[in-house]
Tab-separated table of C-alpha atoms in Angstrom:
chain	number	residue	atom	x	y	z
L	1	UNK	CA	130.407	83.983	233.769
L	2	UNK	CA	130.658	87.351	232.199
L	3	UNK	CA	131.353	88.583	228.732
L	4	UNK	CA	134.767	89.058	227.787
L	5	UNK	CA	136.065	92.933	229.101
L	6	UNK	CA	139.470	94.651	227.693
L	7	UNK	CA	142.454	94.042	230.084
L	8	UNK	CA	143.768	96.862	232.346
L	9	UNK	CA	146.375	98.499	229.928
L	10	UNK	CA	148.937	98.991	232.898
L	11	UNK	CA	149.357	95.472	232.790
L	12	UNK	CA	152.607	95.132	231.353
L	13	UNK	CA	152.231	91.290	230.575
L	14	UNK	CA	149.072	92.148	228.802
L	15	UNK	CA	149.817	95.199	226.361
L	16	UNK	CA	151.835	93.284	223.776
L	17	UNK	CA	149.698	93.809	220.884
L	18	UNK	CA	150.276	90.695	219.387
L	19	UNK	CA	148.744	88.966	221.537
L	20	UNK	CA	144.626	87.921	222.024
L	21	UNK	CA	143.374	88.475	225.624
L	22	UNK	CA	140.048	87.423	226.932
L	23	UNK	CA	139.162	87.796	230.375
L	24	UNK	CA	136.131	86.295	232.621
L	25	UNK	CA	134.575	86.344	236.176
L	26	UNK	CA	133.573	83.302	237.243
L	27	UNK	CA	131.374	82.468	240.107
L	28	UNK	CA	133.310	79.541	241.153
L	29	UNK	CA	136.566	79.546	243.368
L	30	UNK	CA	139.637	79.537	241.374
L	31	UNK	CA	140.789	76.092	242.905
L	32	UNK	CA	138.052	74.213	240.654
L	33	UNK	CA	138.987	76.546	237.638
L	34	UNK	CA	142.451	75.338	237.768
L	35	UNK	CA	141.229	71.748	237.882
L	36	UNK	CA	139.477	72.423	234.938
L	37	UNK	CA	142.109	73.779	232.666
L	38	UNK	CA	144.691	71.332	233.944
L	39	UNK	CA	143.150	67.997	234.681
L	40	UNK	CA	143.031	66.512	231.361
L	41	UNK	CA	139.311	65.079	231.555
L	42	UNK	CA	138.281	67.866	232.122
L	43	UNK	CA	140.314	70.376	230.230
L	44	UNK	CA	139.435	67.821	227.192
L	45	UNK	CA	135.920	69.103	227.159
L	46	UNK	CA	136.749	72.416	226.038
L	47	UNK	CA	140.767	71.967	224.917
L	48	UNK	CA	140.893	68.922	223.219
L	49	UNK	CA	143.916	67.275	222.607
L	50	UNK	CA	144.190	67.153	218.865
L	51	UNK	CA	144.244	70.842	219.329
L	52	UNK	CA	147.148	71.161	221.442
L	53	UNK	CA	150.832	70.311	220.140
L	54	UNK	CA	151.383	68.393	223.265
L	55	UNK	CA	148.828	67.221	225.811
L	56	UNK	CA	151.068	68.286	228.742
L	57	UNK	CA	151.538	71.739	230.062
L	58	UNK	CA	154.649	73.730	228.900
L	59	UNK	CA	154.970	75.351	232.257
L	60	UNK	CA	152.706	75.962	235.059
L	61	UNK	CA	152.495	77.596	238.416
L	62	UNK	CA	150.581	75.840	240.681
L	63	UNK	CA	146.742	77.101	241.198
L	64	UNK	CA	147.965	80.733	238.993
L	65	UNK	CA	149.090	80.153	235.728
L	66	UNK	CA	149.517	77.062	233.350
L	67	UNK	CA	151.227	77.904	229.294
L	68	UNK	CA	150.028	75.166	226.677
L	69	UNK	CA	151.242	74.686	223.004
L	70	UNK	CA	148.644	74.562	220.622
L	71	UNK	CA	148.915	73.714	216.977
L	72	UNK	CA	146.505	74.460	213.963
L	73	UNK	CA	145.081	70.912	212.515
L	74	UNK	CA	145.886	72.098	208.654
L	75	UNK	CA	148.657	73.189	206.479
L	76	UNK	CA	150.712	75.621	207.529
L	77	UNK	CA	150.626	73.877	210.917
L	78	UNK	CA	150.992	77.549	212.795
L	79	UNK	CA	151.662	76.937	216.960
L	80	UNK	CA	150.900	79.490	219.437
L	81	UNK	CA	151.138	79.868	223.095
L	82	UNK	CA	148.205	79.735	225.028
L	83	UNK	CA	148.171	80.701	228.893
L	84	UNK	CA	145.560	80.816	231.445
L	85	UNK	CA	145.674	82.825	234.031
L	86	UNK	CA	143.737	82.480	237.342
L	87	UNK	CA	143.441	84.590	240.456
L	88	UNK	CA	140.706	85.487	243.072
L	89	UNK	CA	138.432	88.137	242.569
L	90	UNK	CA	136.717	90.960	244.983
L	91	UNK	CA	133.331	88.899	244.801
L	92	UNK	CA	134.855	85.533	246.244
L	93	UNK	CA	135.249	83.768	242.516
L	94	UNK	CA	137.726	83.667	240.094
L	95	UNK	CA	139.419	86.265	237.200
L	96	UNK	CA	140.257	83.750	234.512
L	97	UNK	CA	142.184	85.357	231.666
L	98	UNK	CA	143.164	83.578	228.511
L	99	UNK	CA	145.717	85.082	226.308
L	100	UNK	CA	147.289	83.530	223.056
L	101	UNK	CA	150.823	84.517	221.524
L	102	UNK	CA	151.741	83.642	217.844
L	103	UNK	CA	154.885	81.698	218.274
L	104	UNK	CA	157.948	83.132	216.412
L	105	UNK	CA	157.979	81.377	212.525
L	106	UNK	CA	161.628	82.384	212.101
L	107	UNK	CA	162.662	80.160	214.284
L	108	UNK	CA	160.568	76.998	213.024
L	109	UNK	CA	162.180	77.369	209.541
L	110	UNK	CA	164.914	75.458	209.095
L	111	UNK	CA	168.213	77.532	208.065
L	112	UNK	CA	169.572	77.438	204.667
L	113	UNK	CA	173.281	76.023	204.732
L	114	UNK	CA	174.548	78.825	202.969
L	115	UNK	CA	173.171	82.376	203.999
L	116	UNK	CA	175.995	84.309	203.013
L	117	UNK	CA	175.945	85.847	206.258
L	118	UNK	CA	178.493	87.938	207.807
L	119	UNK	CA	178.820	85.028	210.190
L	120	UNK	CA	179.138	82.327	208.100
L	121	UNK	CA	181.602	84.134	205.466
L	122	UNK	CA	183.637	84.677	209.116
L	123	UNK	CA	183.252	80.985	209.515
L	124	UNK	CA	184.896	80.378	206.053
């Protein structure tokens, strides 16, 4: 395994700035990476459960990509996104990159009734 290097800034998935990207070269083949970030087991070695908002995948594509929740264990309870990201590299192993996203708060906040919004004075 080697350090964590900057991501290629042409990678348009990878330039939002809110976002915190590691990537790694493994030696091993990215089949048994993926086993090891989706096999729960495994994955509970390093992700454990109590970490993650649910303990099944949000989305995944097979053997590339897999998106889990995760949710911080004290008040204010923020969630993020966290996806890893696996492909071959040039030296036979595997490019493992883990990037998190902040979830959006707005929309975890419940509404007041009354805004006194343009849309709800239309409403009226």
């Amino acid at each position: 395994m080697s350090d964590a290097v900057k991501p290629d800034p042409s990678d348009a998935d990878l330039a939002l700035k809110t976002d915190l990207v590691l990537e790694y070269e493994f030696d091993a083949p990215p089949a048994k990476v993926w086993r090891a970030v989706t096999i729960p087991a495994l994955r509970e070695r390093w992700l454990p459960d109590c970490d993650l908002a649910g303990a099944e995948p949000e989305s995944a594509i097979p053997g590339q990509e897999v998106r889990y929740r995760l949710r911080d264990s004290e008040p204010p309870f923020r969630e993020s996104h966290v996806i890893f990201r696996i492909e071959p590299n040039e030296d036979g192993g595997t490019r493992f990159r883990i990037i998190q996203q902040a979830c959006e708060i707005r929309m975890k906040l419940p509404q007041p009734a009354n805004s006194n919004s343009c849309l709800m004075r239309a409403a009226a």
